[in-house]
């Protein structure tokens, strides 16, 4: 049926190896499963970090266009679109709280993240623009009677908000206005899309108490920690609910704003996602919760690219993980 594949981050060599290991065959530049009895759902984050972003986009787009895959949007694709979009383009939504001229800050760290992607398109400006146009078509989530899939976090209220707005991707309307609405973090306009897209693509976070900070795996100082959105936060501590591999937090209770938030229940249909930089041998988080990001884009160079072979089962099976080691 479906092979879910997690973050790729410009590692097309490993992606090719994984597709072949899954039984996909390349013909005419397109990977497809014999008889078309299986298809891929890519969970986002195709670009940045690795040096083969252009080649990755070409492979993913070719499979999508041939009907052999569905490609969802990741936060890196979203961030790239924001980075190259000037604030106020189109004239409808100029955001006063954003400074610097573009919807995403052109700070040193953000430029550094994009550097390898831009380098992979050196001398190919038209292809770069075509890549941006492709990113605009990527759905924010996928949901059937058997599963749910998105890059970071499934949240029913966020999905419903997008449905009410008639939006599944940035191709569902005027892009200039939709991307500005997606960046409207302070609700300057009544039609802000910031919250639902922020949750689906980046996941819920909370500010650390008393102005605390930590350094992530790349040494960047962070004031917010990612949350395990599938556990009941009612009696959780910071350490229980934090989803920051390699970072220890205290055992103090989480604040009321987090204790009262909804979580993904054990009786919900299986959900597949990436985003969270897990390490080690792939394992299920829970019988219906499956993360497929095992840090292939890590600068440490020891990650894995991971797939899950889904055949409709409502109780997931750890034996159905397939992966290749990072080169």
Short mmCIF file of N, CA and C in Angstrom, two decimals, residues 19 28 92 121 201 203 210 262 268:
data_model
loop_
_atom_site.label_atom_id
_atom_site.label_comp_id
_atom_site.label_asym_id
_atom_site.label_seq_id
_atom_site.Cartn_x
_atom_site.Cartn_y
_atom_site.Cartn_z
N UNK A 19 14.87 3.57 -1.55
CA UNK A 19 13.83 3.19 -2.49
C UNK A 19 14.12 1.83 -3.12
N UNK A 28 13.31 5.63 -16.64
CA UNK A 28 13.12 6.96 -17.20
C UNK A 28 13.24 8.06 -16.18
N UNK A 92 -1.74 42.89 -0.17
CA UNK A 92 -2.87 42.61 0.70
C UNK A 92 -2.55 42.50 2.17
N UNK A 121 21.96 24.73 -6.57
CA UNK A 121 21.34 25.33 -7.76
C UNK A 121 22.24 26.38 -8.41
N UNK A 201 3.43 21.94 10.85
CA UNK A 201 4.75 21.88 10.23
C UNK A 201 5.91 21.92 11.22
N UNK A 203 5.22 21.75 15.02
CA UNK A 203 4.85 21.11 16.26
C UNK A 203 4.73 22.08 17.42
N UNK A 210 11.13 30.65 33.78
CA UNK A 210 12.11 31.59 34.33
C UNK A 210 13.17 31.99 33.31
N UNK A 262 -4.84 19.48 24.46
CA UNK A 262 -5.27 18.16 24.00
C UNK A 262 -4.06 17.37 23.52
N UNK A 268 -6.67 6.65 18.51
CA UNK A 268 -6.72 7.34 17.23
C UNK A 268 -6.07 6.47 16.15
#
